[in-house]
């Protein structure tokens, strides 16, 4: 996000969209809700909360258990952040997964988890953000096969930017229609 081309605002004007980042390398799902409770008092009330987390959990937790935990926590977050659009940023593919030798099986689990959690987000009034343009075969990863390269991070950030621009456009359209009695 700190690249000179896009910056921490992802190229969006700070008068219309203000982006706050909280990245924690190596974070696991169980750390999310306590962290958000802590940040809630120090950050402005968010309109959108994009959560990109879980890649470090799915090779150590049964898929059904992980999905249930995410559903419970996302339901809780709708109460903690009322009126906020919660967004599931899909877990990215990897060439290698910690704790398992079968990368293909993990990718099948990952895709099923992403699909189910996107359904849950829709049920909760949230949204999903896919990163189908980020795959290990596209040369967007570092040699470890887990972390994104600079080009991969740029692609990821462009996905975030596209999502937020679409959200902003839809929000502005809705506000215009609501405030225009002739609409």
Short mmCIF file of N, CA and C in Angstrom, two decimals:
data_model
loop_
_atom_site.label_atom_id
_atom_site.label_comp_id
_atom_site.label_asym_id
_atom_site.label_seq_id
_atom_site.Cartn_x
_atom_site.Cartn_y
_atom_site.Cartn_z
N UNK A 1 0.82 -1.21 0.00
CA UNK A 1 0.00 0.00 0.00
C UNK A 1 0.85 1.26 0.00
N UNK A 2 2.10 1.13 0.37
CA UNK A 2 2.94 2.32 0.42
C UNK A 2 3.65 2.58 -0.90
N UNK A 3 3.31 1.84 -1.95
CA UNK A 3 3.95 2.08 -3.24
C UNK A 3 3.61 3.49 -3.72
N UNK A 4 4.56 4.16 -4.38
CA UNK A 4 4.30 5.53 -4.81
C UNK A 4 3.17 5.63 -5.83
N UNK A 5 2.92 4.54 -6.57
CA UNK A 5 1.89 4.60 -7.60
C UNK A 5 0.48 4.68 -7.00
N UNK A 6 0.23 3.93 -5.94
CA UNK A 6 -1.12 3.88 -5.38
C UNK A 6 -1.21 4.55 -4.01
N UNK A 7 -0.25 4.31 -3.16
CA UNK A 7 -0.23 4.89 -1.83
C UNK A 7 -1.22 4.24 -0.89
N UNK A 8 -1.17 4.66 0.37
CA UNK A 8 -2.02 4.05 1.38
C UNK A 8 -3.50 4.33 1.12
N UNK A 9 -3.80 5.31 0.29
CA UNK A 9 -5.20 5.61 -0.07
C UNK A 9 -5.64 4.84 -1.32
N UNK A 10 -4.76 3.97 -1.84
CA UNK A 10 -5.06 3.17 -3.03
C UNK A 10 -5.47 4.04 -4.22
N UNK A 11 -4.90 5.23 -4.29
CA UNK A 11 -5.20 6.13 -5.40
C UNK A 11 -6.56 6.81 -5.29
N UNK A 12 -7.24 6.63 -4.17
CA UNK A 12 -8.57 7.22 -4.00
C UNK A 12 -8.44 8.54 -3.24
N UNK A 13 -9.33 9.46 -3.55
CA UNK A 13 -9.27 10.79 -2.95
C UNK A 13 -9.65 10.73 -1.47
N UNK A 14 -8.81 11.26 -0.58
CA UNK A 14 -9.06 11.17 0.86
C UNK A 14 -10.30 11.94 1.32
N UNK A 15 -10.83 12.85 0.49
CA UNK A 15 -12.07 13.54 0.86
C UNK A 15 -13.29 12.64 0.72
N UNK A 16 -13.18 11.61 -0.14
CA UNK A 16 -14.33 10.73 -0.34
C UNK A 16 -14.16 9.38 0.34
N UNK A 17 -12.91 8.90 0.44
CA UNK A 17 -12.65 7.61 1.07
C UNK A 17 -11.38 7.76 1.91
N UNK A 18 -11.49 7.37 3.15
CA UNK A 18 -10.32 7.39 4.04
C UNK A 18 -10.03 5.95 4.44
N UNK A 19 -8.84 5.48 4.11
CA UNK A 19 -8.48 4.09 4.35
C UNK A 19 -7.57 4.00 5.57
N UNK A 20 -7.92 3.05 6.46
CA UNK A 20 -7.11 2.75 7.64
C UNK A 20 -6.66 1.31 7.50
N UNK A 21 -5.37 1.06 7.64
CA UNK A 21 -4.80 -0.26 7.48
C UNK A 21 -4.40 -0.82 8.84
N UNK A 22 -4.59 -2.11 8.97
CA UNK A 22 -4.03 -2.80 10.14
C UNK A 22 -3.61 -4.19 9.67
N UNK A 23 -2.37 -4.31 9.29
CA UNK A 23 -1.84 -5.58 8.85
C UNK A 23 -0.98 -6.18 9.93
N UNK A 24 -1.18 -7.46 10.19
CA UNK A 24 -0.38 -8.16 11.19
C UNK A 24 0.12 -9.45 10.54
N UNK A 25 1.41 -9.49 10.20
CA UNK A 25 1.96 -10.67 9.56
C UNK A 25 1.87 -11.87 10.50
N UNK A 26 1.43 -12.99 9.96
CA UNK A 26 1.34 -14.21 10.74
C UNK A 26 0.09 -14.30 11.62
N UNK A 27 -0.81 -13.35 11.50
CA UNK A 27 -2.00 -13.32 12.35
C UNK A 27 -2.89 -14.54 12.09
N UNK A 28 -3.54 -15.00 13.13
CA UNK A 28 -4.51 -16.09 13.00
C UNK A 28 -5.90 -15.56 13.32
N UNK A 29 -6.90 -16.34 12.94
CA UNK A 29 -8.28 -15.89 13.06
C UNK A 29 -8.65 -15.53 14.51
N UNK A 30 -8.19 -16.33 15.48
CA UNK A 30 -8.58 -16.09 16.87
C UNK A 30 -8.13 -14.73 17.39
N UNK A 31 -7.19 -14.09 16.71
CA UNK A 31 -6.70 -12.77 17.12
C UNK A 31 -7.56 -11.62 16.58
N UNK A 32 -8.46 -11.92 15.65
CA UNK A 32 -9.20 -10.86 14.96
C UNK A 32 -10.14 -10.07 15.86
N UNK A 33 -11.08 -10.72 16.51
CA UNK A 33 -12.09 -10.00 17.29
C UNK A 33 -11.45 -9.19 18.43
N UNK A 34 -10.50 -9.78 19.19
CA UNK A 34 -9.85 -8.95 20.21
C UNK A 34 -9.14 -7.71 19.62
N UNK A 35 -8.50 -7.88 18.46
CA UNK A 35 -7.83 -6.75 17.82
C UNK A 35 -8.84 -5.68 17.40
N UNK A 36 -9.96 -6.10 16.82
CA UNK A 36 -10.96 -5.13 16.38
C UNK A 36 -11.62 -4.42 17.56
N UNK A 37 -11.81 -5.12 18.67
CA UNK A 37 -12.32 -4.46 19.88
C UNK A 37 -11.35 -3.37 20.32
N UNK A 38 -10.07 -3.67 20.27
CA UNK A 38 -9.05 -2.71 20.66
C UNK A 38 -9.03 -1.51 19.71
N UNK A 39 -9.10 -1.77 18.40
CA UNK A 39 -9.04 -0.69 17.42
C UNK A 39 -10.31 0.16 17.38
N UNK A 40 -11.42 -0.44 17.73
CA UNK A 40 -12.72 0.23 17.67
C UNK A 40 -12.72 1.55 18.43
N UNK A 41 -12.02 1.61 19.55
CA UNK A 41 -12.00 2.82 20.36
C UNK A 41 -11.05 3.89 19.81
N UNK A 42 -10.12 3.50 18.94
CA UNK A 42 -9.12 4.44 18.44
C UNK A 42 -9.33 4.85 16.98
N UNK A 43 -10.15 4.11 16.27
CA UNK A 43 -10.39 4.41 14.86
C UNK A 43 -11.76 5.04 14.70
N UNK A 44 -11.94 5.80 13.61
CA UNK A 44 -13.30 6.29 13.33
C UNK A 44 -14.21 5.12 12.96
N UNK A 45 -15.50 5.31 13.13
CA UNK A 45 -16.48 4.26 12.80
C UNK A 45 -16.37 3.94 11.30
N UNK A 46 -16.08 2.68 10.97
CA UNK A 46 -15.91 2.34 9.55
C UNK A 46 -17.23 2.17 8.82
N UNK A 47 -17.24 2.53 7.54
CA UNK A 47 -18.36 2.24 6.65
C UNK A 47 -18.18 0.87 6.01
N UNK A 48 -16.92 0.50 5.81
CA UNK A 48 -16.57 -0.78 5.20
C UNK A 48 -15.40 -1.36 5.99
N UNK A 49 -15.47 -2.65 6.28
CA UNK A 49 -14.37 -3.34 6.95
C UNK A 49 -14.03 -4.56 6.10
N UNK A 50 -12.85 -4.51 5.47
CA UNK A 50 -12.40 -5.63 4.64
C UNK A 50 -11.47 -6.49 5.47
N UNK A 51 -11.82 -7.75 5.60
CA UNK A 51 -11.05 -8.68 6.41
C UNK A 51 -10.37 -9.69 5.49
N UNK A 52 -9.04 -9.64 5.49
CA UNK A 52 -8.25 -10.59 4.72
C UNK A 52 -7.43 -11.41 5.71
N UNK A 53 -7.94 -12.58 6.03
CA UNK A 53 -7.37 -13.39 7.10
C UNK A 53 -7.82 -14.83 6.93
N UNK A 54 -7.06 -15.75 7.46
CA UNK A 54 -7.47 -17.15 7.47
C UNK A 54 -6.51 -18.09 6.79
N UNK A 55 -5.63 -17.57 5.93
CA UNK A 55 -4.68 -18.44 5.25
C UNK A 55 -3.76 -19.20 6.19
N UNK A 56 -3.49 -18.61 7.35
CA UNK A 56 -2.64 -19.28 8.32
C UNK A 56 -3.41 -20.27 9.20
N UNK A 57 -4.72 -20.30 9.05
CA UNK A 57 -5.56 -21.17 9.88
C UNK A 57 -6.03 -22.43 9.17
N UNK A 58 -6.24 -22.35 7.86
CA UNK A 58 -6.96 -23.44 7.20
C UNK A 58 -6.16 -24.72 7.04
N UNK A 59 -4.84 -24.67 7.24
CA UNK A 59 -4.08 -25.92 7.19
C UNK A 59 -3.96 -26.56 8.57
N UNK A 60 -4.44 -25.86 9.61
CA UNK A 60 -4.34 -26.39 10.97
C UNK A 60 -5.70 -26.58 11.64
N UNK A 61 -6.77 -26.17 10.96
CA UNK A 61 -8.12 -26.25 11.52
C UNK A 61 -9.02 -26.97 10.52
N UNK A 62 -9.89 -27.82 10.99
CA UNK A 62 -10.84 -28.49 10.10
C UNK A 62 -11.70 -27.44 9.39
N UNK A 63 -11.93 -27.61 8.08
CA UNK A 63 -12.69 -26.60 7.34
C UNK A 63 -14.04 -26.25 7.97
N UNK A 64 -14.78 -27.26 8.44
CA UNK A 64 -16.10 -27.00 9.03
C UNK A 64 -15.97 -26.16 10.29
N UNK A 65 -14.96 -26.46 11.11
CA UNK A 65 -14.74 -25.69 12.33
C UNK A 65 -14.34 -24.26 12.02
N UNK A 66 -13.48 -24.09 11.03
CA UNK A 66 -13.05 -22.74 10.65
C UNK A 66 -14.25 -21.92 10.15
N UNK A 67 -15.06 -22.52 9.28
CA UNK A 67 -16.23 -21.82 8.73
C UNK A 67 -17.18 -21.43 9.86
N UNK A 68 -17.44 -22.33 10.79
CA UNK A 68 -18.33 -22.01 11.92
C UNK A 68 -17.78 -20.87 12.78
N UNK A 69 -16.47 -20.88 13.01
CA UNK A 69 -15.85 -19.81 13.79
C UNK A 69 -15.97 -18.48 13.07
N UNK A 70 -15.72 -18.47 11.77
CA UNK A 70 -15.84 -17.24 10.98
C UNK A 70 -17.28 -16.75 11.01
N UNK A 71 -18.24 -17.65 10.85
CA UNK A 71 -19.66 -17.25 10.87
C UNK A 71 -20.02 -16.62 12.22
N UNK A 72 -19.59 -17.26 13.30
CA UNK A 72 -19.88 -16.74 14.64
C UNK A 72 -19.26 -15.36 14.82
N UNK A 73 -18.00 -15.22 14.43
CA UNK A 73 -17.31 -13.94 14.63
C UNK A 73 -17.86 -12.85 13.71
N UNK A 74 -18.17 -13.18 12.48
CA UNK A 74 -18.74 -12.18 11.57
C UNK A 74 -20.12 -11.72 12.06
N UNK A 75 -20.88 -12.65 12.60
CA UNK A 75 -22.17 -12.28 13.19
C UNK A 75 -21.96 -11.33 14.35
N UNK A 76 -20.97 -11.61 15.17
CA UNK A 76 -20.62 -10.74 16.29
C UNK A 76 -20.19 -9.35 15.79
N UNK A 77 -19.41 -9.33 14.72
CA UNK A 77 -18.92 -8.05 14.18
C UNK A 77 -20.04 -7.17 13.64
N UNK A 78 -21.15 -7.78 13.21
CA UNK A 78 -22.28 -6.96 12.75
C UNK A 78 -22.86 -6.16 13.91
N UNK A 79 -22.74 -6.67 15.14
CA UNK A 79 -23.19 -5.94 16.32
C UNK A 79 -22.16 -4.91 16.78
N UNK A 80 -20.90 -5.27 16.67
CA UNK A 80 -19.83 -4.37 17.10
C UNK A 80 -19.72 -3.16 16.17
N UNK A 81 -19.96 -3.38 14.88
CA UNK A 81 -19.87 -2.32 13.87
C UNK A 81 -21.19 -2.20 13.12
N UNK A 82 -22.25 -1.72 13.78
CA UNK A 82 -23.54 -1.61 13.10
C UNK A 82 -23.47 -0.63 11.92
N UNK A 83 -24.14 -0.99 10.84
CA UNK A 83 -24.15 -0.13 9.66
C UNK A 83 -22.89 -0.22 8.82
N UNK A 84 -21.96 -1.07 9.21
CA UNK A 84 -20.70 -1.24 8.49
C UNK A 84 -20.84 -2.42 7.53
N UNK A 85 -20.38 -2.23 6.30
CA UNK A 85 -20.35 -3.33 5.34
C UNK A 85 -19.14 -4.20 5.65
N UNK A 86 -19.40 -5.43 6.07
CA UNK A 86 -18.31 -6.39 6.33
C UNK A 86 -17.99 -7.13 5.04
N UNK A 87 -16.71 -7.21 4.73
CA UNK A 87 -16.27 -7.81 3.47
C UNK A 87 -15.26 -8.91 3.75
N UNK A 88 -15.53 -10.09 3.20
CA UNK A 88 -14.60 -11.21 3.26
C UNK A 88 -13.69 -11.12 2.05
N UNK A 89 -12.42 -10.89 2.27
CA UNK A 89 -11.42 -10.90 1.21
C UNK A 89 -10.89 -12.33 1.13
N UNK A 90 -11.17 -12.98 0.02
CA UNK A 90 -10.89 -14.40 -0.14
C UNK A 90 -9.46 -14.78 0.20
N UNK A 91 -9.33 -15.94 0.84
CA UNK A 91 -8.01 -16.51 1.13
C UNK A 91 -7.35 -16.83 -0.20
N UNK A 92 -6.10 -16.41 -0.33
CA UNK A 92 -5.37 -16.62 -1.57
C UNK A 92 -4.82 -18.04 -1.68
N UNK A 93 -4.64 -18.47 -2.91
CA UNK A 93 -3.99 -19.74 -3.17
C UNK A 93 -2.52 -19.65 -2.75
N UNK A 94 -1.90 -20.78 -2.55
CA UNK A 94 -0.48 -20.85 -2.21
C UNK A 94 0.14 -22.02 -2.95
N UNK A 95 1.43 -21.93 -3.18
CA UNK A 95 2.14 -23.08 -3.73
C UNK A 95 2.43 -24.09 -2.64
N UNK A 96 2.67 -23.59 -1.43
CA UNK A 96 2.95 -24.48 -0.30
C UNK A 96 2.12 -24.03 0.89
N UNK A 97 1.67 -25.02 1.67
CA UNK A 97 0.87 -24.75 2.87
C UNK A 97 1.59 -25.36 4.06
N UNK A 98 1.70 -24.61 5.12
CA UNK A 98 2.33 -25.14 6.35
C UNK A 98 1.48 -26.28 6.90
N UNK A 99 2.14 -27.31 7.35
CA UNK A 99 1.45 -28.41 8.01
C UNK A 99 0.89 -29.46 7.09
N UNK A 100 1.09 -29.32 5.79
CA UNK A 100 0.58 -30.33 4.87
C UNK A 100 1.46 -30.40 3.63
N UNK A 101 1.52 -31.57 3.05
CA UNK A 101 2.29 -31.78 1.82
C UNK A 101 1.40 -31.68 0.59
N UNK A 102 0.08 -31.81 0.78
CA UNK A 102 -0.84 -31.89 -0.35
C UNK A 102 -1.42 -30.50 -0.67
N UNK A 103 -0.68 -29.75 -1.48
CA UNK A 103 -1.11 -28.40 -1.84
C UNK A 103 -2.39 -28.37 -2.65
N UNK A 104 -2.61 -29.39 -3.50
CA UNK A 104 -3.82 -29.43 -4.32
C UNK A 104 -5.06 -29.62 -3.44
N UNK A 105 -4.96 -30.52 -2.45
CA UNK A 105 -6.08 -30.73 -1.55
C UNK A 105 -6.37 -29.45 -0.75
N UNK A 106 -5.33 -28.76 -0.30
CA UNK A 106 -5.52 -27.52 0.45
C UNK A 106 -6.18 -26.46 -0.42
N UNK A 107 -5.85 -26.43 -1.70
CA UNK A 107 -6.46 -25.44 -2.58
C UNK A 107 -7.95 -25.74 -2.77
N UNK A 108 -8.30 -27.02 -2.81
CA UNK A 108 -9.72 -27.39 -2.90
C UNK A 108 -10.45 -26.95 -1.63
N UNK A 109 -9.84 -27.21 -0.46
CA UNK A 109 -10.42 -26.74 0.81
C UNK A 109 -10.56 -25.23 0.80
N UNK A 110 -9.51 -24.52 0.37
CA UNK A 110 -9.50 -23.06 0.35
C UNK A 110 -10.65 -22.52 -0.50
N UNK A 111 -10.83 -23.09 -1.69
CA UNK A 111 -11.90 -22.62 -2.57
C UNK A 111 -13.27 -22.87 -1.95
N UNK A 112 -13.46 -24.04 -1.35
CA UNK A 112 -14.74 -24.36 -0.71
C UNK A 112 -14.99 -23.44 0.48
N UNK A 113 -13.96 -23.17 1.27
CA UNK A 113 -14.09 -22.26 2.42
C UNK A 113 -14.47 -20.86 1.94
N UNK A 114 -13.76 -20.36 0.92
CA UNK A 114 -14.07 -19.03 0.40
C UNK A 114 -15.51 -18.95 -0.10
N UNK A 115 -15.94 -19.97 -0.81
CA UNK A 115 -17.30 -19.98 -1.35
C UNK A 115 -18.34 -19.97 -0.23
N UNK A 116 -18.14 -20.82 0.76
CA UNK A 116 -19.10 -20.90 1.87
C UNK A 116 -19.12 -19.60 2.68
N UNK A 117 -17.95 -19.02 2.94
CA UNK A 117 -17.92 -17.79 3.72
C UNK A 117 -18.51 -16.62 2.92
N UNK A 118 -18.32 -16.60 1.62
CA UNK A 118 -18.98 -15.56 0.80
C UNK A 118 -20.50 -15.68 0.91
N UNK A 119 -21.01 -16.92 0.92
CA UNK A 119 -22.46 -17.13 1.12
C UNK A 119 -22.90 -16.61 2.48
N UNK A 120 -22.12 -16.91 3.50
CA UNK A 120 -22.43 -16.44 4.85
C UNK A 120 -22.44 -14.91 4.89
N UNK A 121 -21.46 -14.29 4.25
CA UNK A 121 -21.39 -12.83 4.23
C UNK A 121 -22.63 -12.24 3.57
N UNK A 122 -23.09 -12.85 2.50
CA UNK A 122 -24.31 -12.39 1.84
C UNK A 122 -25.50 -12.51 2.78
N UNK A 123 -25.60 -13.64 3.50
CA UNK A 123 -26.68 -13.84 4.48
C UNK A 123 -26.65 -12.76 5.57
N UNK A 124 -25.46 -12.31 5.94
CA UNK A 124 -25.30 -11.31 6.99
C UNK A 124 -25.40 -9.87 6.47
N UNK A 125 -25.62 -9.72 5.17
CA UNK A 125 -25.69 -8.38 4.59
C UNK A 125 -24.32 -7.82 4.21
N UNK A 126 -23.32 -8.67 4.22
CA UNK A 126 -21.96 -8.26 3.85
C UNK A 126 -21.67 -8.58 2.40
N UNK A 127 -20.40 -8.71 2.10
CA UNK A 127 -19.99 -8.94 0.73
C UNK A 127 -18.72 -9.79 0.70
N UNK A 128 -18.37 -10.24 -0.48
CA UNK A 128 -17.15 -10.99 -0.69
C UNK A 128 -16.30 -10.32 -1.75
N UNK A 129 -15.01 -10.45 -1.59
CA UNK A 129 -14.05 -9.88 -2.54
C UNK A 129 -13.15 -11.00 -3.02
N UNK A 130 -13.27 -11.34 -4.29
CA UNK A 130 -12.50 -12.43 -4.87
C UNK A 130 -11.15 -11.91 -5.37
N UNK A 131 -10.18 -12.78 -5.37
CA UNK A 131 -8.87 -12.46 -5.93
C UNK A 131 -8.51 -13.52 -6.96
N UNK A 132 -9.44 -13.79 -7.88
CA UNK A 132 -9.24 -14.86 -8.86
C UNK A 132 -8.09 -14.56 -9.82
N UNK A 133 -7.66 -13.30 -9.86
CA UNK A 133 -6.54 -12.93 -10.73
C UNK A 133 -5.19 -13.10 -10.03
N UNK A 134 -5.19 -13.69 -8.83
CA UNK A 134 -3.95 -13.94 -8.11
C UNK A 134 -3.81 -15.44 -7.89
N UNK A 135 -2.87 -16.04 -8.64
CA UNK A 135 -2.58 -17.46 -8.51
C UNK A 135 -1.08 -17.66 -8.59
N UNK A 136 -0.57 -18.69 -7.93
CA UNK A 136 0.88 -18.93 -7.97
C UNK A 136 1.45 -19.02 -9.39
N UNK A 137 0.67 -19.57 -10.31
CA UNK A 137 1.17 -19.75 -11.68
C UNK A 137 1.31 -18.42 -12.43
N UNK A 138 0.81 -17.32 -11.87
CA UNK A 138 0.89 -16.03 -12.54
C UNK A 138 2.16 -15.25 -12.20
N UNK A 139 3.07 -15.85 -11.41
CA UNK A 139 4.32 -15.18 -11.07
C UNK A 139 4.14 -14.03 -10.10
N UNK A 140 3.14 -14.10 -9.23
CA UNK A 140 2.84 -13.02 -8.30
C UNK A 140 3.28 -13.32 -6.87
N UNK A 141 4.04 -14.40 -6.70
CA UNK A 141 4.46 -14.83 -5.37
C UNK A 141 5.97 -14.76 -5.23
N UNK A 142 6.40 -14.64 -4.00
CA UNK A 142 7.83 -14.74 -3.69
C UNK A 142 8.24 -16.20 -3.84
N UNK A 143 9.54 -16.47 -3.84
CA UNK A 143 10.00 -17.85 -4.00
C UNK A 143 9.47 -18.83 -2.96
N UNK A 144 9.03 -18.33 -1.77
CA UNK A 144 8.50 -19.25 -0.75
C UNK A 144 7.14 -19.83 -1.13
N UNK A 145 6.50 -19.28 -2.17
CA UNK A 145 5.21 -19.79 -2.62
C UNK A 145 4.04 -19.45 -1.72
N UNK A 146 4.28 -18.65 -0.69
CA UNK A 146 3.25 -18.28 0.28
C UNK A 146 2.93 -16.79 0.21
N UNK A 147 3.98 -15.98 0.23
CA UNK A 147 3.81 -14.53 0.28
C UNK A 147 3.83 -13.92 -1.12
N UNK A 148 3.07 -12.84 -1.29
CA UNK A 148 3.02 -12.15 -2.58
C UNK A 148 4.30 -11.37 -2.84
N UNK A 149 4.67 -11.31 -4.10
CA UNK A 149 5.78 -10.46 -4.54
C UNK A 149 5.27 -9.02 -4.63
N UNK A 150 6.14 -8.10 -4.99
CA UNK A 150 5.71 -6.71 -5.18
C UNK A 150 4.61 -6.61 -6.20
N UNK A 151 4.76 -7.31 -7.31
CA UNK A 151 3.73 -7.32 -8.36
C UNK A 151 2.42 -7.94 -7.82
N UNK A 152 2.55 -8.99 -7.02
CA UNK A 152 1.37 -9.62 -6.43
C UNK A 152 0.65 -8.69 -5.47
N UNK A 153 1.42 -7.96 -4.67
CA UNK A 153 0.81 -7.00 -3.74
C UNK A 153 0.11 -5.90 -4.51
N UNK A 154 0.73 -5.43 -5.61
CA UNK A 154 0.06 -4.41 -6.43
C UNK A 154 -1.26 -4.94 -6.98
N UNK A 155 -1.28 -6.19 -7.43
CA UNK A 155 -2.51 -6.79 -7.95
C UNK A 155 -3.56 -6.89 -6.85
N UNK A 156 -3.14 -7.33 -5.67
CA UNK A 156 -4.04 -7.42 -4.52
C UNK A 156 -4.63 -6.04 -4.20
N UNK A 157 -3.77 -5.03 -4.14
CA UNK A 157 -4.24 -3.68 -3.83
C UNK A 157 -5.16 -3.12 -4.90
N UNK A 158 -4.90 -3.46 -6.17
CA UNK A 158 -5.81 -3.04 -7.24
C UNK A 158 -7.17 -3.69 -7.08
N UNK A 159 -7.21 -4.93 -6.60
CA UNK A 159 -8.49 -5.59 -6.32
C UNK A 159 -9.25 -4.85 -5.22
N UNK A 160 -8.52 -4.46 -4.16
CA UNK A 160 -9.14 -3.68 -3.08
C UNK A 160 -9.66 -2.36 -3.63
N UNK A 161 -8.84 -1.69 -4.42
CA UNK A 161 -9.23 -0.40 -4.99
C UNK A 161 -10.48 -0.54 -5.84
N UNK A 162 -10.52 -1.55 -6.72
CA UNK A 162 -11.68 -1.75 -7.58
C UNK A 162 -12.94 -2.00 -6.75
N UNK A 163 -12.81 -2.80 -5.70
CA UNK A 163 -13.95 -3.07 -4.83
C UNK A 163 -14.45 -1.78 -4.19
N UNK A 164 -13.51 -1.00 -3.63
CA UNK A 164 -13.90 0.24 -2.94
C UNK A 164 -14.46 1.28 -3.90
N UNK A 165 -13.93 1.36 -5.10
CA UNK A 165 -14.47 2.30 -6.10
C UNK A 165 -15.90 1.91 -6.47
N UNK A 166 -16.15 0.62 -6.62
CA UNK A 166 -17.51 0.15 -6.92
C UNK A 166 -18.43 0.46 -5.75
N UNK A 167 -17.98 0.18 -4.53
CA UNK A 167 -18.78 0.47 -3.34
C UNK A 167 -19.08 1.97 -3.26
N UNK A 168 -18.06 2.81 -3.47
CA UNK A 168 -18.24 4.26 -3.40
C UNK A 168 -19.24 4.73 -4.45
N UNK A 169 -19.12 4.21 -5.65
CA UNK A 169 -20.03 4.58 -6.73
C UNK A 169 -21.47 4.18 -6.40
N UNK A 170 -21.65 2.96 -5.88
CA UNK A 170 -23.00 2.50 -5.51
C UNK A 170 -23.55 3.30 -4.34
N UNK A 171 -22.70 3.64 -3.38
CA UNK A 171 -23.13 4.43 -2.23
C UNK A 171 -23.56 5.83 -2.67
N UNK A 172 -22.76 6.45 -3.54
CA UNK A 172 -23.10 7.79 -4.03
C UNK A 172 -24.38 7.77 -4.85
N UNK A 173 -24.56 6.71 -5.64
CA UNK A 173 -25.77 6.57 -6.46
C UNK A 173 -27.00 6.44 -5.56
N UNK A 174 -26.90 5.62 -4.52
CA UNK A 174 -28.01 5.42 -3.58
C UNK A 174 -28.32 6.72 -2.84
N UNK A 175 -27.29 7.43 -2.41
CA UNK A 175 -27.50 8.68 -1.70
C UNK A 175 -28.16 9.71 -2.61
N UNK A 176 -27.77 9.78 -3.87
CA UNK A 176 -28.35 10.71 -4.84
C UNK A 176 -29.82 10.38 -5.07
N UNK A 177 -30.11 9.08 -5.23
CA UNK A 177 -31.51 8.66 -5.46
C UNK A 177 -32.36 8.95 -4.24
N UNK A 178 -31.82 8.77 -3.05
CA UNK A 178 -32.56 8.98 -1.81
C UNK A 178 -32.84 10.46 -1.59
N UNK A 179 -31.87 11.33 -1.94
CA UNK A 179 -32.03 12.76 -1.69
C UNK A 179 -32.75 13.48 -2.83
N UNK A 180 -32.92 12.84 -3.98
CA UNK A 180 -33.57 13.47 -5.13
C UNK A 180 -35.03 13.02 -5.16
N UNK A 181 -35.96 13.93 -4.83
CA UNK A 181 -37.37 13.53 -4.80
C UNK A 181 -37.92 13.16 -6.17
N UNK A 182 -37.26 13.59 -7.25
CA UNK A 182 -37.75 13.26 -8.60
C UNK A 182 -37.25 11.90 -9.06
N UNK A 183 -36.34 11.28 -8.30
CA UNK A 183 -35.79 9.99 -8.72
C UNK A 183 -36.75 8.87 -8.43
#
